[in-house]
Amino acid sequence: MPSPKSVSFTTSPTSRGKMPTAPLPASHAGFRLAWRIAGAMLCRLVLNTARRFVYPFAPVISRGLDVPLTAVTAMVAACQAAPLVGLVSGPFADRWGYRRMMMGGLALVALGMGAAAIWPTYAVLTLAVVLASFGKTIYDPAIQAYVGARVPYERRGLVIGLLEFPWAGSTLIGIPLIGLHMDLGGWRMAPLSLAAAALGCLLLMARLFAPDGPPPAAAGRLLGTAWSALAARPEALGALGFAFFASVANDTLFIVYGAWMESRFGLGLTALGLSTAVIGSAELLGEGLTVLAADRLGIKRAALLGAALTMAAYALLPVVGQSLAGALAGLFAVFATFEFTIVNCLSLSTELVPRHRATMMSGFFVAAGLGRVCGALVGIPIWQAGGIGAVGLVSAGATLLALLSLNKGLARWVR
């Protein structure tokens, strides 16, 4: 967490809400910001768990709902199209206020998961997962833009890295807890627990974050302006291309790893849930390395280096994945390097278009969502056709395209 003296509050075109007309005392401002970031981390733990729990438990959910496994993967693909809502939510967050959008995102999770707990059908669960993705798409750009408007770029990697810890926490803590709940009460316990947690987070947000100010009268007419600003910036387009191809690569593997581990090594439900702790630990390491090294190494350099290492990890996974220990080690390497790369690119993206931070972050997630749709749709067919070897090669190739896109986009960008 940045020291209080390193954090300043300033009014900017992207900073909505009840901002002071003069800077707050450094210690007071830093203390308030630290508590808000901590609260946002807890909210993101719930959002990320709601977004990800279907992946490792897809076989269990398919049996519980009496639908084929492909129906569950189609559910995942449908929810990954949800980031398209960012085409609207990002510009509105820049103009209407970050707190409003964050609370709206949490409300969608509570509503969807509550409905799935009451009406446990395939259609309602699909709706719940889609609404959870909507909620995450609305919440994440708003909190990242909130941080981008308040934390100096020289400390941005540190704070964005801390804010990304809940992504690892969802696999390290959230999904294993969901697995335990499902063992105790069936798959319906997952949406019930997530609905209750989302309601608690709504109350926390209302307590920690000051209400936004009134939106400007011209807010609705400025949506097109925000996206035009992104389209005119090569660095923004390069980051969007990176988000797309990197997400294709990651979801091509992530959608099949549970089925691969179950069929290749005979892992049961509890063991499969605990295997996600390996991925969670890897993501935690990647985020920790970002916190410790990104600002010193340089965020741009760290993102490019991380992409190269991720590509190598994908290519080596089929080689090392012949045993359970090797497979877990390979997955650890993939997700550690991927997380380091993606968090650095998120930190970078908060500065590419300063006047439209939430729009830029929404665009990043829209591109990533489209990539995840592609990865989720092709992952199972690729695995069924060529095994984990084919999956590793496809993911490595997509990561190479991500690296080339980011490098070209940032060729003339200097910060």
mmCIF file of C-alpha atoms in Angstrom, residues 37-53 140 159-175 279-288 339 343:
data_model
loop_
_atom_site.group_PDB
_atom_site.id
_atom_site.type_symbol
_atom_site.label_atom_id
_atom_site.label_comp_id
_atom_site.label_asym_id
_atom_site.label_seq_id
_atom_site.Cartn_x
_atom_site.Cartn_y
_atom_site.Cartn_z
ATOM 1 C CA ILE A 37 -8.920 0.071 -1.767
ATOM 2 C CA ALA A 38 -9.183 -2.612 0.929
ATOM 3 C CA GLY A 39 -12.978 -2.572 0.658
ATOM 4 C CA ALA A 40 -12.797 -2.719 -3.127
ATOM 5 C CA MET A 41 -10.494 -5.742 -2.863
ATOM 6 C CA LEU A 42 -13.135 -7.601 -0.843
ATOM 7 C CA CYS A 43 -15.850 -6.671 -3.336
ATOM 8 C CA ARG A 44 -13.691 -7.867 -6.214
ATOM 9 C CA LEU A 45 -13.104 -11.188 -4.447
ATOM 10 C CA VAL A 46 -16.858 -11.797 -4.548
ATOM 11 C CA LEU A 47 -17.193 -10.589 -8.142
ATOM 12 C CA ASN A 48 -14.286 -12.704 -9.370
ATOM 13 C CA THR A 49 -15.519 -15.839 -7.610
ATOM 14 C CA ALA A 50 -18.978 -15.370 -9.131
ATOM 15 C CA ARG A 51 -17.360 -14.930 -12.526
ATOM 16 C CA ARG A 52 -15.030 -17.966 -12.303
ATOM 17 C CA PHE A 53 -16.646 -20.721 -10.233
ATOM 18 C CA ASP A 140 -13.775 -3.203 -12.577
ATOM 19 C CA VAL A 159 -1.761 -0.069 -6.224
ATOM 20 C CA ILE A 160 -3.257 -1.766 -9.296
ATOM 21 C CA GLY A 161 -1.261 -4.868 -8.346
ATOM 22 C CA LEU A 162 -2.782 -4.813 -4.868
ATOM 23 C CA LEU A 163 -6.221 -4.309 -6.372
ATOM 24 C CA GLU A 164 -5.718 -7.416 -8.515
ATOM 25 C CA PHE A 165 -4.963 -9.721 -5.572
ATOM 26 C CA PRO A 166 -8.657 -10.740 -5.386
ATOM 27 C CA TRP A 167 -8.336 -12.326 -8.837
ATOM 28 C CA ALA A 168 -5.910 -14.816 -7.335
ATOM 29 C CA GLY A 169 -8.000 -14.893 -4.185
ATOM 30 C CA SER A 170 -10.974 -16.166 -6.154
ATOM 31 C CA THR A 171 -9.104 -19.376 -6.998
ATOM 32 C CA LEU A 172 -7.102 -19.518 -3.776
ATOM 33 C CA ILE A 173 -10.003 -18.792 -1.399
ATOM 34 C CA GLY A 174 -13.306 -18.222 -3.178
ATOM 35 C CA ILE A 175 -13.565 -21.295 -5.416
ATOM 36 C CA ILE A 279 -3.572 -21.554 -10.037
ATOM 37 C CA GLY A 280 -4.551 -19.108 -7.311
ATOM 38 C CA SER A 281 -1.052 -19.291 -5.824
ATOM 39 C CA ALA A 282 0.463 -18.677 -9.255
ATOM 40 C CA GLU A 283 -1.753 -15.657 -9.836
ATOM 41 C CA LEU A 284 -0.898 -14.385 -6.378
ATOM 42 C CA LEU A 285 2.796 -14.647 -7.251
ATOM 43 C CA GLY A 286 2.250 -12.789 -10.521
ATOM 44 C CA GLU A 287 0.381 -10.013 -8.730
ATOM 45 C CA GLY A 288 2.993 -9.904 -5.987
ATOM 46 C CA GLU A 339 -1.091 -12.673 -14.320
ATOM 47 C CA VAL A 343 -1.783 -6.724 -14.347
#
